[in-house]
Short mmCIF file of C-alpha atoms in Angstrom, two decimals:
data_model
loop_
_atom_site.label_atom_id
_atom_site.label_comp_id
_atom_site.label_asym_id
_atom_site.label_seq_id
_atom_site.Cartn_x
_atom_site.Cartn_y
_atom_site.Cartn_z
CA UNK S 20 25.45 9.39 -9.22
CA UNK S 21 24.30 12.78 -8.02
CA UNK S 22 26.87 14.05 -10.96
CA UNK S 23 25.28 12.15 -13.68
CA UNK S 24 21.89 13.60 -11.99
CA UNK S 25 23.71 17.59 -12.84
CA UNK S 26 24.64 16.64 -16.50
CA UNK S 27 21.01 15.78 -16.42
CA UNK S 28 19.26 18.60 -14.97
CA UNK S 29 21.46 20.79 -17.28
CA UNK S 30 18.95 19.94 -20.19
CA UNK S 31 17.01 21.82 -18.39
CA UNK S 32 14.16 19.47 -19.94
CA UNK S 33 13.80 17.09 -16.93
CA UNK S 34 13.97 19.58 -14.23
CA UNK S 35 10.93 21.17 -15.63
CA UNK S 36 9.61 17.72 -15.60
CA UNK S 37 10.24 17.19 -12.17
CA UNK S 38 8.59 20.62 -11.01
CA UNK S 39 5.48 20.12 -13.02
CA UNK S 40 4.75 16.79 -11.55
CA UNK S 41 5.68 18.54 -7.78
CA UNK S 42 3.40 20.99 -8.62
CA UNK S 43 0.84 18.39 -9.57
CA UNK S 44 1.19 16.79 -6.27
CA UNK S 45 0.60 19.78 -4.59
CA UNK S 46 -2.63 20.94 -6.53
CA UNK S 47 -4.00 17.76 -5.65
CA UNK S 48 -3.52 18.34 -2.07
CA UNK S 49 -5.18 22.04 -2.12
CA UNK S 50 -8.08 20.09 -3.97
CA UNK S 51 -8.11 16.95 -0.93
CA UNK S 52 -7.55 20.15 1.99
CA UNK S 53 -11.25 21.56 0.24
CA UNK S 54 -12.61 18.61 0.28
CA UNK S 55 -11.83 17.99 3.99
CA UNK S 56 -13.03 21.34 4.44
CA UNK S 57 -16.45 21.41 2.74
CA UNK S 58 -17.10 17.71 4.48
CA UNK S 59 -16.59 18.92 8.31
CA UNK S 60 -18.85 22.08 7.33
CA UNK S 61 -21.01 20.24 5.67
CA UNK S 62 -21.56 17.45 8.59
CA UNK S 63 -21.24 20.73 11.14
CA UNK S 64 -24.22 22.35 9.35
CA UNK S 65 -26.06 19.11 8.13
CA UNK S 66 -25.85 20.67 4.50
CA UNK S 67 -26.83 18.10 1.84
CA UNK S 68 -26.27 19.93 -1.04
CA UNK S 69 -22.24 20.36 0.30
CA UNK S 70 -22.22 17.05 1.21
CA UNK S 71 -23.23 15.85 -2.24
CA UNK S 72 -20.93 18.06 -3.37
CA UNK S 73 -18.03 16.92 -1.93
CA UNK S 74 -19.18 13.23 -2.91
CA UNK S 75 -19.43 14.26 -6.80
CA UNK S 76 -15.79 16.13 -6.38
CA UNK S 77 -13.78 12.41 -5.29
CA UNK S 78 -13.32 11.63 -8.88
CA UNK S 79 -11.56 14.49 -9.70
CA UNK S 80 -9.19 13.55 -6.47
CA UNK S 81 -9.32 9.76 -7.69
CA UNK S 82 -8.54 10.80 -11.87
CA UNK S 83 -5.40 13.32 -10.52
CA UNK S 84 -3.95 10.20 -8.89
CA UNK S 85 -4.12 8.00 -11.93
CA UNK S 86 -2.49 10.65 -13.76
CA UNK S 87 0.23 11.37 -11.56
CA UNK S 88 1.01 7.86 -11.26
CA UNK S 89 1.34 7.64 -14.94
CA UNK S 90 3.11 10.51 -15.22
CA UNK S 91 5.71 9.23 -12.71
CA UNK S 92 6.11 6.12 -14.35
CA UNK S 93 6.97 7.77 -17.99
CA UNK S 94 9.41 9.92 -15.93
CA UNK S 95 10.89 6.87 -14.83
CA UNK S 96 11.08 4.54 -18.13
CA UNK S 97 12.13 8.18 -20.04
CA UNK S 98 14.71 9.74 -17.52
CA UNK S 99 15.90 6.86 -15.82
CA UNK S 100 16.30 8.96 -12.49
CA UNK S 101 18.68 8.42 -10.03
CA UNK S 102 19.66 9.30 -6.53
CA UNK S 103 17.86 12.37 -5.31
CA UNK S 104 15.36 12.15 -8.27
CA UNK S 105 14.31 8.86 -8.30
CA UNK S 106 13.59 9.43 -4.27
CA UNK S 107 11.38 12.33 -5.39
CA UNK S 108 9.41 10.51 -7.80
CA UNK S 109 8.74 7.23 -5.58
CA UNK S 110 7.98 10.37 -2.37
CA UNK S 111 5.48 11.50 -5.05
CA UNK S 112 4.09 7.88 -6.19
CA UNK S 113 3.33 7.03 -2.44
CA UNK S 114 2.41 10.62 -1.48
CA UNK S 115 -0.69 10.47 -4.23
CA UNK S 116 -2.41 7.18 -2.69
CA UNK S 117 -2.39 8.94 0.87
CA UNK S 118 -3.96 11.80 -0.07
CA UNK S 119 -6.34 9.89 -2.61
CA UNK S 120 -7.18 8.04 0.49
CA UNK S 121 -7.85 11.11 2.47
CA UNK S 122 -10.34 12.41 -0.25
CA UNK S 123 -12.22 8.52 0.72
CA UNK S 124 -12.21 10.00 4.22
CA UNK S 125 -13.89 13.31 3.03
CA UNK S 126 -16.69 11.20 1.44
CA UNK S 127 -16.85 8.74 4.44
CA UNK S 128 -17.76 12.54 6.09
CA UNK S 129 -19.84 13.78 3.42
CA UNK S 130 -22.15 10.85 3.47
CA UNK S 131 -22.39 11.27 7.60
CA UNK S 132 -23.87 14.92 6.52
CA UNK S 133 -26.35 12.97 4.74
CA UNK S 134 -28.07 11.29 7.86
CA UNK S 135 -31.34 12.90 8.81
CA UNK S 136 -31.59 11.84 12.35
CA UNK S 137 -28.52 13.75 13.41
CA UNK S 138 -30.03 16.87 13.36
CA UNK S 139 -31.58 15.80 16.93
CA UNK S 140 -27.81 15.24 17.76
CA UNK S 141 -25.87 18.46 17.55
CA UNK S 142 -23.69 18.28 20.46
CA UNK S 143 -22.11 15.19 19.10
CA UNK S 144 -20.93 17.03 15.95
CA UNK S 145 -19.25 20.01 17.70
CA UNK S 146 -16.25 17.55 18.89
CA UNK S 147 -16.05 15.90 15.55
CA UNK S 148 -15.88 19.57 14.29
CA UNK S 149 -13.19 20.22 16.70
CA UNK S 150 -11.27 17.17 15.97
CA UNK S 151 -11.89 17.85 12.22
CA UNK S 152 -10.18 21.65 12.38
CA UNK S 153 -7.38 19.91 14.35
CA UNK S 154 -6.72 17.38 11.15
CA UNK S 155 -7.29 20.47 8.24
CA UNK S 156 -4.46 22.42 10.16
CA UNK S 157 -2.38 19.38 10.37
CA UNK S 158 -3.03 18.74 6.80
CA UNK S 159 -2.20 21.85 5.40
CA UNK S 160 0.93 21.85 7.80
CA UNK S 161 2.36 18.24 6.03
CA UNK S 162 1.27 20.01 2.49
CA UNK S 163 3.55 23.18 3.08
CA UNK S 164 6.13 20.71 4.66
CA UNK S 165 5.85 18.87 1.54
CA UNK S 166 5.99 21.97 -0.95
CA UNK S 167 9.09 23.22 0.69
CA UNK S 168 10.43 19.82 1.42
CA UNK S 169 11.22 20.82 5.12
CA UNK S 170 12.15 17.06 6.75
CA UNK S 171 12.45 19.17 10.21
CA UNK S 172 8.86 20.09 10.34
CA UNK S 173 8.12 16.92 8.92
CA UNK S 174 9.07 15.10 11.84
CA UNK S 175 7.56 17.77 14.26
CA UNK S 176 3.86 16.90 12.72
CA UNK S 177 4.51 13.58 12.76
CA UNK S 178 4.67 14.07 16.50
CA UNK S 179 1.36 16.01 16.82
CA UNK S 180 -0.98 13.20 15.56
CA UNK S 181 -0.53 11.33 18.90
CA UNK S 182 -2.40 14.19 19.82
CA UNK S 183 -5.29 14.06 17.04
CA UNK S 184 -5.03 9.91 18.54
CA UNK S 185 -6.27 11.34 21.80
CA UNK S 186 -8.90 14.16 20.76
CA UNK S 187 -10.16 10.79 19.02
CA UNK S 188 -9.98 8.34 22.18
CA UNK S 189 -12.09 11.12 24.10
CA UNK S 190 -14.24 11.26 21.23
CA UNK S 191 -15.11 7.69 21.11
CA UNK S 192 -15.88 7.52 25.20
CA UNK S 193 -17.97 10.41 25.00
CA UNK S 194 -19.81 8.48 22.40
CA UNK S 195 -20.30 5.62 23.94
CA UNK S 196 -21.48 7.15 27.07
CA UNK S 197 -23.78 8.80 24.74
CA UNK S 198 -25.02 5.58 23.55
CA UNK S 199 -25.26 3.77 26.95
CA UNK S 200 -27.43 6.45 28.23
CA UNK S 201 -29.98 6.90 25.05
CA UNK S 202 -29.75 2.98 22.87
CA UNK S 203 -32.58 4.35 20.57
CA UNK S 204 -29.87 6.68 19.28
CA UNK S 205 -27.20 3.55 18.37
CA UNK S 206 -27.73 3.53 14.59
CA UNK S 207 -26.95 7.17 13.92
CA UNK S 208 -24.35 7.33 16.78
CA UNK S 209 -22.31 4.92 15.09
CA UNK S 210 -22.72 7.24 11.69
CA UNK S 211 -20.75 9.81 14.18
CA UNK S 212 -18.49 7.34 15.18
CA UNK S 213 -17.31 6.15 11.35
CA UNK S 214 -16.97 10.00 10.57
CA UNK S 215 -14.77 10.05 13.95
CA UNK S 216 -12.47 7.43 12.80
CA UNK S 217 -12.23 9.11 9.69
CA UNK S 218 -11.27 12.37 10.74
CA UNK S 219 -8.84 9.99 12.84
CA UNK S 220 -7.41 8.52 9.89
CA UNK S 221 -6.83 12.04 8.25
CA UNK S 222 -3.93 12.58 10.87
CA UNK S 223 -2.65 9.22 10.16
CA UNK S 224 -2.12 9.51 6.51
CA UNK S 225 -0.44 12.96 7.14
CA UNK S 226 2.30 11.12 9.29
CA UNK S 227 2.66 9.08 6.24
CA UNK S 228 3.31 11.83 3.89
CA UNK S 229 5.94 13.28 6.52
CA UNK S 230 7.49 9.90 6.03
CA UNK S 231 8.08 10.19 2.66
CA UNK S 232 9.15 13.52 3.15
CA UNK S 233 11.78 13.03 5.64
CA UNK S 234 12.77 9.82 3.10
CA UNK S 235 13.19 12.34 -0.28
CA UNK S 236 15.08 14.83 2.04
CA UNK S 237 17.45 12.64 3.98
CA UNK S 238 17.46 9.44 2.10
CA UNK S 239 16.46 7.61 5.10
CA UNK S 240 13.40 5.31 5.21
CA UNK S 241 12.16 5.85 8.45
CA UNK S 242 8.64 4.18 8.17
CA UNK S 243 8.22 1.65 11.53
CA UNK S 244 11.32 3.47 13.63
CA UNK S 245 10.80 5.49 16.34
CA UNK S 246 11.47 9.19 17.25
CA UNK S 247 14.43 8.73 19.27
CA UNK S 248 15.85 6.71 15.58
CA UNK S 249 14.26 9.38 13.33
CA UNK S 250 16.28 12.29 15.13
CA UNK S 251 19.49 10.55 15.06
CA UNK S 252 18.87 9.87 11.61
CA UNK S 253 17.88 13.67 11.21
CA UNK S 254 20.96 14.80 13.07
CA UNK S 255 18.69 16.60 15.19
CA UNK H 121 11.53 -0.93 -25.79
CA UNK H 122 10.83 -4.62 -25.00
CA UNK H 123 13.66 -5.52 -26.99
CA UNK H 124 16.01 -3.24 -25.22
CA UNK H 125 14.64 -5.68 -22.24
CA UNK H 126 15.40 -8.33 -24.10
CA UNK H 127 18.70 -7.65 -24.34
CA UNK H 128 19.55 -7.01 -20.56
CA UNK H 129 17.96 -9.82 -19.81
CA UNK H 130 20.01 -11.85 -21.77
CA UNK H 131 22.39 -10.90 -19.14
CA UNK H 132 20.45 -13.27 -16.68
CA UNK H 133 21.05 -11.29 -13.66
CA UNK H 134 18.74 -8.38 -14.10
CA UNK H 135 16.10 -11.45 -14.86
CA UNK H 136 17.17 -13.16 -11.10
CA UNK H 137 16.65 -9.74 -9.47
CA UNK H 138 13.41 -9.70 -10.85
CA UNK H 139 12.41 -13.38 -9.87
CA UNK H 140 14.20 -12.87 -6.36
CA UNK H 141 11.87 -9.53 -6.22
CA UNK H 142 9.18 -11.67 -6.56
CA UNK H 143 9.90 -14.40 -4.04
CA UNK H 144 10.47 -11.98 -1.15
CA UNK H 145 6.68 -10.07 -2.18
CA UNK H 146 5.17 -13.84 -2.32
CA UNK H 147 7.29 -14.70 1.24
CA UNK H 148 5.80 -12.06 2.49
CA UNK H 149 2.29 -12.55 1.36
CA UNK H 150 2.66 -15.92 3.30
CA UNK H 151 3.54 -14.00 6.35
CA UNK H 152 0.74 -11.86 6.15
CA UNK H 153 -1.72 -14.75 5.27
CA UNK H 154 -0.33 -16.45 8.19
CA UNK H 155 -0.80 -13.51 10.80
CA UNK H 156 -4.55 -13.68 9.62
CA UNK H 157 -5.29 -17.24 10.44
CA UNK H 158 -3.53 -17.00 13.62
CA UNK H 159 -5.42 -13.46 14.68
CA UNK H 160 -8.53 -15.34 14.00
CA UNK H 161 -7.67 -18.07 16.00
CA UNK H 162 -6.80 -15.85 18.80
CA UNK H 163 -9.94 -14.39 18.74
CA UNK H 164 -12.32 -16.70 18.13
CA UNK H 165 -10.75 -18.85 21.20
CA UNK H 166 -10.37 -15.51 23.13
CA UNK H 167 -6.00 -16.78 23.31
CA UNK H 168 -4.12 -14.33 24.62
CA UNK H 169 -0.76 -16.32 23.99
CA UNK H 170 -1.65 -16.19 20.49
CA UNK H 171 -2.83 -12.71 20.17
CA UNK H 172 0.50 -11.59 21.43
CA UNK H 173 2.60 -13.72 19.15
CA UNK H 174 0.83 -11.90 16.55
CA UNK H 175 1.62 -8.64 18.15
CA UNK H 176 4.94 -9.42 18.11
CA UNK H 177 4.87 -10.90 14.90
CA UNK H 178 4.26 -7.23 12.89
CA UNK H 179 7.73 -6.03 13.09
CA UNK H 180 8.66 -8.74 10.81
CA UNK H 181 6.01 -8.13 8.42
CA UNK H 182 7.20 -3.70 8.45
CA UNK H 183 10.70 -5.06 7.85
CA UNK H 184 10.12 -6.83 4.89
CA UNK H 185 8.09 -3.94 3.65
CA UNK H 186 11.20 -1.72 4.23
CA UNK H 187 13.64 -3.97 2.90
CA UNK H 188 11.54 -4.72 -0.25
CA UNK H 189 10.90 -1.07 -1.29
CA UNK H 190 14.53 -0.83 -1.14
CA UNK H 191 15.33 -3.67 -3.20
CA UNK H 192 13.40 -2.15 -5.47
CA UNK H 193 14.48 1.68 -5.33
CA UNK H 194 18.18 -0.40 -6.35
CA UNK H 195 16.63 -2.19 -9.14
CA UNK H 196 14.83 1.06 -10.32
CA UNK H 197 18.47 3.07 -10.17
CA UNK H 198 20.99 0.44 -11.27
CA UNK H 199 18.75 -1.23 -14.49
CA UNK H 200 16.34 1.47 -15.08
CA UNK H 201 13.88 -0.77 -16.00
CA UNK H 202 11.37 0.10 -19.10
CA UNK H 203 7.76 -1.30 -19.86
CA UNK H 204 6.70 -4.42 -18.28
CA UNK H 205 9.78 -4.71 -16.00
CA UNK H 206 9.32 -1.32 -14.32
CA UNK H 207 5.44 -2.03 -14.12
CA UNK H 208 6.29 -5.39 -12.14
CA UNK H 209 8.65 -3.20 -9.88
CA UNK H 210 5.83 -0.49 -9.29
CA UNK H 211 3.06 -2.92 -9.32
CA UNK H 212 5.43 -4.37 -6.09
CA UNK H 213 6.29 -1.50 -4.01
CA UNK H 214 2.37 -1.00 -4.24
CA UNK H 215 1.05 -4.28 -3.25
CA UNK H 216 3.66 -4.48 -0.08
CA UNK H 217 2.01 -1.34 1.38
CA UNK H 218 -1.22 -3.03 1.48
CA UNK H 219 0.36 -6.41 2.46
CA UNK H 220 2.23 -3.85 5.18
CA UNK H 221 -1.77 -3.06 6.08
CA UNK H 222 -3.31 -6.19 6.53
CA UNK H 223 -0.56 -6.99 8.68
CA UNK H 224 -2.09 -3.96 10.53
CA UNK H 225 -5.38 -5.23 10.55
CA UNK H 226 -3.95 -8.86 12.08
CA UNK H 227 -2.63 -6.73 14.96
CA UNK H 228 -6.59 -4.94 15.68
CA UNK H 229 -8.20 -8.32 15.60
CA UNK H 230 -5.09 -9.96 17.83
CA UNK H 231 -6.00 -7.07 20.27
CA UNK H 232 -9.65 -7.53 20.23
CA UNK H 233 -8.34 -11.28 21.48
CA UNK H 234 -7.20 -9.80 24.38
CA UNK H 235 -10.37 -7.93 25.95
CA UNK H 236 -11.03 -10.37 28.42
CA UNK H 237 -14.90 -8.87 29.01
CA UNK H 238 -15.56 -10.94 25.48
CA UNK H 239 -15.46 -14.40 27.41
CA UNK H 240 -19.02 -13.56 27.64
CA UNK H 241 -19.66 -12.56 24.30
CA UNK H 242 -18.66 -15.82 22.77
CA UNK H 243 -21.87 -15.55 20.09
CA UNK H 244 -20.45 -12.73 18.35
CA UNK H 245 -17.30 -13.91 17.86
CA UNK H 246 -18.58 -16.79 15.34
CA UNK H 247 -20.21 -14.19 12.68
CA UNK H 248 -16.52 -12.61 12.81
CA UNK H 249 -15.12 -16.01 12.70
CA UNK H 250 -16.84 -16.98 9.33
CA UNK H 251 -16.31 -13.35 7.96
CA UNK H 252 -12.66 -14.14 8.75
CA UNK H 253 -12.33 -17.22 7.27
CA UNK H 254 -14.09 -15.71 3.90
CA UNK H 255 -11.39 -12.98 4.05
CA UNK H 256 -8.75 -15.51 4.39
CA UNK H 257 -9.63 -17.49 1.69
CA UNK H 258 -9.69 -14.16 -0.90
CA UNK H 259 -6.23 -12.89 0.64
CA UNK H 260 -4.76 -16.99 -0.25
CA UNK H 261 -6.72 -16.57 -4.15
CA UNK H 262 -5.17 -13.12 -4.44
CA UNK H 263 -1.64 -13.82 -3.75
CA UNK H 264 -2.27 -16.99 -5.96
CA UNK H 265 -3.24 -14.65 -9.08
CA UNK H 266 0.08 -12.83 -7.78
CA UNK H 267 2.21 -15.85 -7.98
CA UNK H 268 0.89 -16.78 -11.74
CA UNK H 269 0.11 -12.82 -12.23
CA UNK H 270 -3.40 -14.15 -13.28
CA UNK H 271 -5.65 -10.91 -14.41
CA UNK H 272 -8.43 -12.82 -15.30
CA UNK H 273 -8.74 -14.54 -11.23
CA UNK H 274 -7.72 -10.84 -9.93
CA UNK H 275 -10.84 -9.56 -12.03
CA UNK H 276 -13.09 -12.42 -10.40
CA UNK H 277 -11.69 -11.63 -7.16
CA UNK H 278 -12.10 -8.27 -6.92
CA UNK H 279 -15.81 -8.74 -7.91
CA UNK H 280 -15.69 -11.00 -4.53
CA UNK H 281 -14.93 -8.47 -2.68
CA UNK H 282 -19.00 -7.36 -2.49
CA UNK H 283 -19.84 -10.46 -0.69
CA UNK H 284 -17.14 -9.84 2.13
CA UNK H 285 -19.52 -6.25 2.46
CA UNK H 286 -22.39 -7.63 2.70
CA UNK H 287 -21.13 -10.19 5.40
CA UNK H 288 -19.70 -6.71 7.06
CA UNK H 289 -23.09 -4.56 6.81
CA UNK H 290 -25.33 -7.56 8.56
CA UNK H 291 -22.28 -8.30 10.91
CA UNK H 292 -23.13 -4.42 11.98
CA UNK H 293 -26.54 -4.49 12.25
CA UNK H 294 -26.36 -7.39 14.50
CA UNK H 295 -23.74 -6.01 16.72
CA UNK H 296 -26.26 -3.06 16.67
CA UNK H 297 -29.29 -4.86 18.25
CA UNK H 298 -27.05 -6.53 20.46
CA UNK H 299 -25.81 -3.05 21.47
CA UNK H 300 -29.70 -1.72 21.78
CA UNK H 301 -30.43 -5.16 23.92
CA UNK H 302 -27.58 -4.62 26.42
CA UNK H 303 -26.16 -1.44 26.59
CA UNK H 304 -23.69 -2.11 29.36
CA UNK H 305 -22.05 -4.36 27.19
CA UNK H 306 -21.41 -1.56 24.68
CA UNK H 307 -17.68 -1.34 24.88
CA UNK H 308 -16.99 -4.90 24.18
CA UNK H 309 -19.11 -4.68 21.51
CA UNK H 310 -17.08 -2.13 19.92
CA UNK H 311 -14.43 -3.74 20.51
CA UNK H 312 -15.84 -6.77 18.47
CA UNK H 313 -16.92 -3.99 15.63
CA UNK H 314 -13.38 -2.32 14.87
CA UNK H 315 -12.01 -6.47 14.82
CA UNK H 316 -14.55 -6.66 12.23
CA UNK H 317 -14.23 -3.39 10.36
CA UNK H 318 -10.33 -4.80 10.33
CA UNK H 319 -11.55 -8.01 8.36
CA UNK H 320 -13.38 -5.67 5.69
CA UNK H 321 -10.43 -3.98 5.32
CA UNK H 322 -8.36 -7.11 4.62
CA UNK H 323 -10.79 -7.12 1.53
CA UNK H 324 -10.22 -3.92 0.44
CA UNK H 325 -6.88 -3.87 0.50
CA UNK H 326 -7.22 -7.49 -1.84
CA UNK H 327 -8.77 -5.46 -4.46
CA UNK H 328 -6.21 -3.38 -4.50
CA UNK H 329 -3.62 -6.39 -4.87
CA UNK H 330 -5.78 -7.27 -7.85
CA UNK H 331 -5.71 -3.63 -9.05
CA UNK H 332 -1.87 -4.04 -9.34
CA UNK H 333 -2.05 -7.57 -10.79
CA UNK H 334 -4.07 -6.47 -13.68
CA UNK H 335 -1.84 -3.12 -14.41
CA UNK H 336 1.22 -5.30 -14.48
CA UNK H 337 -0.52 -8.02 -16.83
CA UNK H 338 -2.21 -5.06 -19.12
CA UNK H 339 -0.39 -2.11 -18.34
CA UNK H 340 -4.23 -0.33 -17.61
CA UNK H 341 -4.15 1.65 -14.88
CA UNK H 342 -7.85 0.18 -13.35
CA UNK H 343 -8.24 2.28 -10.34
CA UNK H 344 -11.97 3.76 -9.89
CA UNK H 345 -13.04 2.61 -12.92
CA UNK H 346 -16.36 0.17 -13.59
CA UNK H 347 -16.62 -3.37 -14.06
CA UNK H 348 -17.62 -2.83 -17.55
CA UNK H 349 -14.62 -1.15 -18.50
CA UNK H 350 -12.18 -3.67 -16.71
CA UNK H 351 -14.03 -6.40 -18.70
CA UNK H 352 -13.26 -4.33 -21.90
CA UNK H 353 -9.33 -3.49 -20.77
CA UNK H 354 -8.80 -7.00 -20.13
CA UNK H 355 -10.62 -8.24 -23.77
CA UNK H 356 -13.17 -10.99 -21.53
#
């Protein structure tokens, strides 16, 4: 298989296929990592205008994975990839809809920006700031991961959203203590609260991306296994 | 192209893959539908028996998720499918990952079941109840249109999908007064708000099902586009 794959690659024609559409990939996730940017300093700062901003830019993030999906379905009826190759392009198809989904988290932030009343709340929004810094470095950690295809690192960031979990779980008491002491404030509490989860979920499509990693590097699918599997599998 | 399918076909076990392909996505759509009903039952009788049958009931629903996408990596490498075949296999490894969520979702409501503080909460439980049962309905209708790959119902019932958010929006603002009313009962109540943020989701991920239903039937990639323009891709 991996010899046919060689014979292949010597065309020289699909390789640069293969690239492009990596590349692709990865411009799409320097576009999502602004977006998740410009939505934390836009609900930090209350700014409307970056808020809508961020909400216009989602279907540029949306229209890159339509096209990447079609691209990686033409590779696949044209090529007829194997092995190695065909991992990359189903890493790549699943990839896509995580970080498509993380842009829906940057607008789930970007419309939190949007509500007035917060602006009586600041202290709220300087933990979901912190927790939001926490996800962009995690982020941009599982996009290098992904450019260099590093399955090690993979797994270590994988690892590090159980601490994102808890910055959220501390999060979500303080809120509710907030909301216990001060009712009037429910309705734009629980705005916090969905930008919370979101920032949450941020962390959680990241360990999805180091899944599919980890699966294109060691042709292992480790989704629903736990560490102590994942390193055996790793050789680690 | 098509008649290149023709042709392996003819072969008659490229066409059983396919149909066994099927079966296993449809087995475990019936899974899935069935860890729905039963987390609703759990919660709406507060069962913990149930709830934790449910629990345990996940891992079956990740391993067929796992064992499907590599059924269909095989398929993808050994027949290198072409036109409608390989958009049956893609619009498969898609829907499972959603099927793989809702299972998700089954396990958040199943845990809500288990918060024994909702005993006195029994009132809220019925507006989940009846959200519950709507979202059970559209997950059965959706994997019927998936059975008969029906583009036309998957259109309808991703229009349904509104309704379900609507049922959400005023299932929030009531568990908001109630919050404002009571605020020492403010954790439960959460509780009872992620168990119904959980049922949303069950619709969301639908329309997605549908999403893949009508690529496979059209080959149209529908994904953040209008309802006008579906209409038009699918000729109604």
């Amino acid at each position: 298989m991996e010899n046919m794959n060689l014979n292949k690659h010597i065309s020289g024609q699909f390789s640069a296929e293969l690239d492009d559409i990596r590349n692709r990939v990865l411009t799409m996730g320097g576009l999502v990592e602004r977006q998740l940017e410009e939505s934390l300093n836009a609900l930090s700062a209350l700014d409307a205008e970056l808020a809508q901003k961020v909400i216009a830019g989602d279907h540029q993030v949306n229209g890159m994975e339509v096209a990447i999906d079609e691209e990686c379905a033409r590779i696949i009826a044209k090529r007829q990839p194997a092995a190695s190759d065909l991992r990359l392009i189903i890493s790549i198809t699943k990839t896509i809809t995580d970080l498509e989904r993380i842009g829906d988290a940057c607008v789930r932030i970007a419309k939190t920006a949007l509500d007035k009343r917060l602006k009586n709340q600041k202290p709220l929004l300087v933990s979901i700031e912190n927790m939001g810094r926490h996800a962009t470095r995690m982020l941009h950690a599982t996009l290098d991961a992904l450019a260099r295809m590093d399955a090690e690192v993979a797994l270590e960031l994988h690892k590090e959203d159980s601490k994102l979990d808890r910055e959220y779980e501390g999060i979500i008491r303080q809120l509710m203590t907030y909301m216990m002491e001060d009712p009037r404030a429910i309705p734009e509490v629980l705005d916090v609260l969905w930008a919370a989860r979101a920032v949450e979920r941020v962390g959680d499509r990241c360990q999805n991306i180091c899944e599919y990693i980890i699966y294109y590097v060691k042709g292992k699918d480790v989704r629903h296994t736990s560490y102590e599997e994942m390193e055996k599998d790793l050789n680690l």
